[in-house]
XYZ file of C-alpha atoms in Angstrom:
363
model
C 59.398 85.030 -16.689
C 57.151 86.447 -13.297
C 56.383 89.399 -14.426
C 54.425 88.291 -17.109
C 52.912 85.829 -15.576
C 52.607 87.056 -11.898
C 53.487 90.954 -10.858
C 51.250 92.332 -13.504
C 48.710 90.230 -13.881
C 48.004 89.622 -10.651
C 46.627 91.724 -7.393
C 50.090 94.163 -7.610
C 49.369 94.363 -10.575
C 46.666 96.232 -10.599
C 46.105 99.940 -12.395
C 44.212 102.758 -9.319
C 43.095 105.832 -9.655
C 46.635 107.839 -7.947
C 43.403 111.254 -7.088
C 41.140 108.499 -6.194
C 43.190 106.793 -3.525
C 44.819 109.746 -2.058
C 41.760 111.812 -1.931
C 39.984 108.857 0.479
C 43.245 107.376 2.592
C 44.709 110.860 2.728
C 46.872 109.885 5.634
C 48.224 106.833 4.804
C 46.319 104.977 5.474
C 44.435 102.770 3.203
C 40.336 102.525 2.409
C 39.766 98.968 3.583
C 36.509 97.658 1.814
C 35.299 100.644 0.165
C 37.308 101.537 -2.444
C 37.190 105.334 -3.706
C 36.713 104.012 -7.973
C 35.273 101.283 -9.922
C 37.068 101.117 -13.039
C 35.059 97.503 -14.482
C 30.980 97.181 -14.777
C 30.542 96.642 -11.564
C 30.803 97.912 -8.799
C 31.330 96.640 -4.580
C 28.083 98.121 -2.651
C 28.610 95.815 0.139
C 29.942 93.968 1.769
C 29.778 91.790 5.342
C 32.584 90.151 6.548
C 32.112 86.008 6.437
C 28.841 87.213 5.147
C 28.315 88.336 2.467
C 29.755 90.744 -0.639
C 26.800 92.352 -3.537
C 28.275 93.614 -6.434
C 25.615 95.594 -8.664
C 26.089 97.308 -12.144
C 28.380 100.017 -12.506
C 26.497 103.191 -13.422
C 29.248 104.911 -14.933
C 30.311 102.436 -17.232
C 29.800 103.089 -20.681
C 31.248 99.274 -21.753
C 29.131 96.555 -22.638
C 26.240 95.793 -20.216
C 27.595 93.203 -17.797
C 25.267 89.713 -17.448
C 23.702 90.097 -13.726
C 22.176 94.144 -12.146
C 23.894 92.123 -8.948
C 25.627 89.279 -8.294
C 26.419 88.309 -4.242
C 28.756 86.678 -3.513
C 28.490 84.021 -0.222
C 32.364 82.985 1.462
C 31.930 79.055 2.685
C 34.480 78.030 3.573
C 33.692 74.088 4.489
C 33.099 72.415 0.871
C 30.164 70.235 1.708
C 27.886 73.058 3.481
C 28.515 74.794 0.060
C 27.550 71.576 -1.601
C 24.242 71.892 0.486
C 23.867 75.505 0.430
C 23.899 75.130 -4.299
C 21.452 71.461 -3.978
C 19.639 73.400 -1.557
C 19.084 76.495 -4.358
C 20.600 78.764 -1.894
C 23.682 79.271 -4.323
C 23.951 79.358 -7.997
C 27.704 78.416 -8.378
C 28.681 76.826 -6.270
C 33.108 74.340 -5.717
C 32.766 71.158 -4.689
C 34.208 68.403 -2.787
C 36.375 66.300 -5.628
C 35.362 63.244 -3.426
C 31.925 64.416 -4.549
C 33.182 64.804 -8.097
C 31.904 60.650 -9.893
C 28.458 61.766 -7.194
C 27.552 65.261 -8.960
C 28.939 63.900 -12.545
C 26.748 60.638 -12.384
C 23.709 62.094 -10.397
C 23.643 65.584 -11.001
C 21.162 67.937 -9.358
C 18.924 68.656 -12.053
C 19.147 71.647 -13.868
C 23.128 71.366 -13.381
C 26.244 71.567 -15.294
C 29.242 70.069 -13.074
C 33.107 70.685 -13.856
C 36.113 69.227 -12.971
C 39.376 71.838 -13.722
C 42.864 70.741 -12.908
C 44.165 72.903 -10.180
C 47.613 75.221 -9.201
C 48.237 73.707 -5.800
C 50.762 71.710 -4.342
C 49.064 69.071 -1.969
C 52.287 67.170 0.032
C 53.540 65.810 3.718
C 56.810 67.900 5.036
C 58.728 66.910 7.675
C 60.391 69.323 9.506
C 63.973 68.248 9.947
C 65.008 70.028 12.312
C 62.739 67.952 14.648
C 65.938 65.446 16.648
C 63.720 62.612 15.575
C 63.519 63.436 11.862
C 66.681 64.477 11.319
C 67.945 61.457 10.193
C 67.554 61.316 6.647
C 66.797 57.848 6.678
C 64.427 58.502 8.560
C 62.673 60.744 5.925
C 63.098 58.514 2.787
C 61.594 55.757 4.841
C 58.582 57.331 5.315
C 58.363 58.658 1.528
C 59.224 55.357 1.003
C 56.154 54.119 2.959
C 53.125 56.438 1.571
C 51.545 55.081 -1.583
C 50.430 57.551 -2.782
C 47.192 56.552 -5.277
C 46.083 55.088 -2.497
C 46.065 58.305 -0.921
C 44.169 59.955 -2.750
C 41.846 56.817 -4.240
C 40.368 57.602 -0.289
C 40.594 61.628 0.218
C 39.644 61.966 -3.522
C 37.579 59.660 -4.482
C 40.426 59.045 -7.578
C 39.282 62.619 -9.604
C 42.365 63.786 -7.983
C 46.184 63.744 -10.640
C 49.372 62.239 -9.122
C 51.835 65.395 -8.527
C 55.465 65.266 -9.840
C 56.611 68.269 -7.886
C 55.944 72.084 -6.598
C 54.651 72.867 -10.169
C 51.774 71.146 -11.648
C 50.633 69.885 -16.037
C 51.443 72.678 -18.500
C 52.780 74.492 -16.195
C 57.579 75.639 -16.628
C 58.962 73.577 -15.425
C 56.503 70.602 -14.885
C 58.813 67.229 -13.831
C 56.952 63.840 -16.038
C 58.111 61.803 -13.090
C 59.427 61.796 -9.486
C 62.442 59.995 -7.578
C 60.219 58.125 -5.251
C 57.213 56.024 -7.235
C 53.472 57.099 -6.558
C 52.843 53.958 -5.144
C 56.002 53.650 -2.684
C 57.133 50.116 -1.849
C 57.060 49.355 1.771
C 60.512 46.575 1.380
C 62.624 50.042 0.575
C 60.692 51.974 3.100
C 62.086 49.420 6.375
C 65.438 48.492 4.465
C 66.299 52.478 4.826
C 63.814 52.481 8.355
C 67.031 49.597 9.579
C 69.514 52.283 7.503
C 68.796 54.723 10.484
C 68.816 51.758 13.589
C 65.518 53.346 14.772
C 62.846 50.608 15.778
C 58.763 51.670 17.607
C 59.022 55.156 16.083
C 56.360 57.761 16.999
C 55.355 60.601 15.304
C 51.914 63.455 15.260
C 51.312 64.679 11.537
C 49.347 68.203 12.060
C 47.056 68.092 9.326
C 43.819 71.436 8.978
C 40.560 69.676 10.075
C 39.144 71.735 7.376
C 38.374 69.333 4.587
C 40.165 66.385 3.265
C 43.030 67.343 5.234
C 42.074 64.464 7.956
C 41.139 61.684 5.787
C 44.941 62.378 2.990
C 46.262 62.217 7.036
C 44.814 59.591 8.184
C 45.436 57.110 5.265
C 49.016 58.236 5.740
C 48.906 56.968 9.351
C 48.197 52.964 7.996
C 50.450 53.287 5.459
C 52.694 54.003 7.906
C 51.924 52.051 10.875
C 52.989 48.906 8.146
C 56.690 49.871 8.789
C 56.033 50.251 12.284
C 55.371 53.955 12.961
C 53.545 55.075 15.372
C 51.575 58.370 14.032
C 48.815 60.132 16.459
C 47.436 62.658 13.595
C 46.546 65.134 15.084
C 43.720 68.023 13.285
C 43.071 71.084 13.915
C 40.670 75.061 13.909
C 43.052 76.408 10.244
C 43.658 79.624 12.380
C 46.218 77.253 14.566
C 47.486 74.956 12.482
C 48.706 77.889 9.762
C 50.739 79.251 12.634
C 52.218 75.809 14.196
C 56.038 76.311 11.298
C 56.316 79.130 12.027
C 58.595 81.246 14.655
C 57.376 84.473 14.670
C 54.334 83.165 16.398
C 56.288 81.337 18.740
C 57.971 78.086 19.448
C 55.603 75.267 17.997
C 57.189 74.491 15.467
C 60.452 72.727 16.956
C 58.082 70.616 18.500
C 56.929 70.079 14.654
C 57.412 66.673 12.821
C 54.868 64.925 10.052
C 52.230 68.363 8.750
C 49.523 67.997 4.996
C 50.397 71.478 3.124
C 48.702 72.490 0.557
C 49.823 76.214 -1.002
C 47.832 78.206 -3.875
C 49.916 78.471 -6.947
C 49.772 81.185 -9.955
C 50.541 80.255 -13.565
C 54.628 80.705 -13.380
C 57.032 78.191 -11.429
C 58.970 81.106 -10.062
C 54.973 81.299 -6.906
C 55.392 77.538 -6.246
C 59.384 77.143 -5.461
C 60.884 80.867 -3.608
C 58.310 79.113 -0.748
C 61.298 77.065 0.113
C 64.107 79.022 -0.359
C 67.134 79.973 2.897
C 65.029 82.592 3.143
C 61.455 81.134 3.923
C 62.389 78.482 6.339
C 60.727 79.360 9.201
C 58.117 81.925 7.072
C 56.531 79.064 4.702
C 59.292 76.961 4.598
C 58.497 74.703 6.924
C 60.041 71.211 6.481
C 63.431 73.946 6.848
C 64.786 72.663 3.955
C 68.313 74.470 3.459
C 70.275 74.492 -0.482
C 72.974 76.539 -1.200
C 72.229 75.450 -4.798
C 68.848 75.748 -4.953
C 68.669 79.058 -3.798
C 71.397 79.734 -6.881
C 68.643 78.437 -9.847
C 65.155 79.847 -8.050
C 67.056 83.174 -8.651
C 68.686 82.355 -12.004
C 65.476 81.161 -12.755
C 63.036 84.351 -12.817
C 65.802 85.862 -15.548
C 65.564 82.936 -18.091
C 62.863 84.160 -20.895
C 63.191 80.769 -23.121
C 61.028 77.763 -21.800
C 62.767 74.875 -21.928
C 66.613 76.834 -20.621
C 64.962 77.640 -18.018
C 61.938 74.042 -16.893
C 65.335 72.367 -17.222
C 66.465 74.411 -13.918
C 63.241 73.686 -11.861
C 63.751 69.668 -12.676
C 66.472 69.947 -11.247
C 65.411 72.320 -7.985
C 61.981 69.440 -7.738
C 65.106 67.409 -7.245
C 66.492 68.778 -4.285
C 63.378 69.007 -2.972
C 62.564 65.421 -2.709
C 66.557 64.415 -1.873
C 66.345 66.301 0.777
C 63.873 63.494 1.694
C 61.445 66.032 3.394
C 58.443 65.866 0.947
C 55.806 63.416 -0.997
C 54.476 64.801 -3.692
C 50.632 64.034 -3.588
C 48.091 65.984 -5.444
C 47.624 69.137 -7.401
C 44.197 68.794 -6.099
C 41.204 69.064 -8.158
C 39.036 72.245 -8.548
C 35.021 70.647 -8.719
C 32.769 73.029 -10.027
C 28.704 73.169 -10.296
C 26.171 75.595 -11.454
C 22.665 75.600 -12.706
C 22.314 76.145 -16.305
C 18.912 77.912 -15.832
C 19.993 80.499 -14.414
C 23.821 80.884 -15.355
C 26.558 80.733 -17.809
C 29.744 80.687 -15.432
C 33.335 81.781 -16.500
C 36.017 80.524 -14.400
C 40.490 80.346 -15.316
C 41.831 77.622 -16.028
C 42.095 76.109 -12.956
C 38.510 76.777 -12.135
C 38.572 80.347 -9.836
C 34.958 81.604 -10.791
C 35.122 84.522 -13.077
C 31.924 86.921 -12.386
C 32.839 89.741 -14.943
C 32.106 86.338 -17.064
C 29.263 85.320 -15.623
C 26.737 85.309 -18.106
C 22.716 85.170 -18.047
C 21.644 81.205 -18.863
């Protein structure tokens, strides 16, 4: 149930000192990046936005001694910049691009451990069902069947990422063994759907962010859709612009939104993977504007079921409903490749590759 995998262990489940917090905020504000109390082996000694966060030993900590006197965490948004920083010796732990994983494995930098972890992310091509050009389900299904997912992942991830069957990744309750539309698609079937729609010379836009591999995914899909006569214009944009394009609160851009490459993060409970697609999220996180009373009913019911096998059945049906709408082409649950310097550290991570700095130890 979500309480055990999201609420308690994730951010809202943290236990803080009421006395210290109330003393720090006084007027009911917040303490920002200056926590008033610490209860672990490290303290946040310094933070500079977009530059670094510095963790140092907590002098009042009486438990096991942490591995390092200090850990400097450097935020690097661009994955290729992170790779170069690691190769230059500027950082000792980094997440690298999935398209670089095979190269790093075959020819790693000196004293480097290379590991690839299954991710909890969900990457897909979404379609705005309320856009006039995509209102016909036959058009949407034509797009679903025209996309060859393994071919897309070979281009974007060098074949290092899994083929998704839905938003719920492998290992999580409710993961489907296969999608309704086969991964390779079928161009002949895609053309049949377009003929049913009575559409020809269709021109669409495909939006994505310009960070990472979304552009490669978009360009590959652009070429695939051209094979059934759909002309696609790829609009790669800054994340700040992209992440508001489907949100009604940001204006009317959502009305012009057609196709897009989306990537949501996940947690180890299926509720986190599915709740963005309920009707209440239309115009917020539900950019497909997918609406299903049955889906919402199942999403609510699934939270109350403890038996994982019975709970999974509801999530199977929910993902079927998403796919049957024609508004989703599931691509991958992503992969998290990391590298670290074995002469400096023994890294600790979650099962999905996210670093756990408290578990870092000296080599």
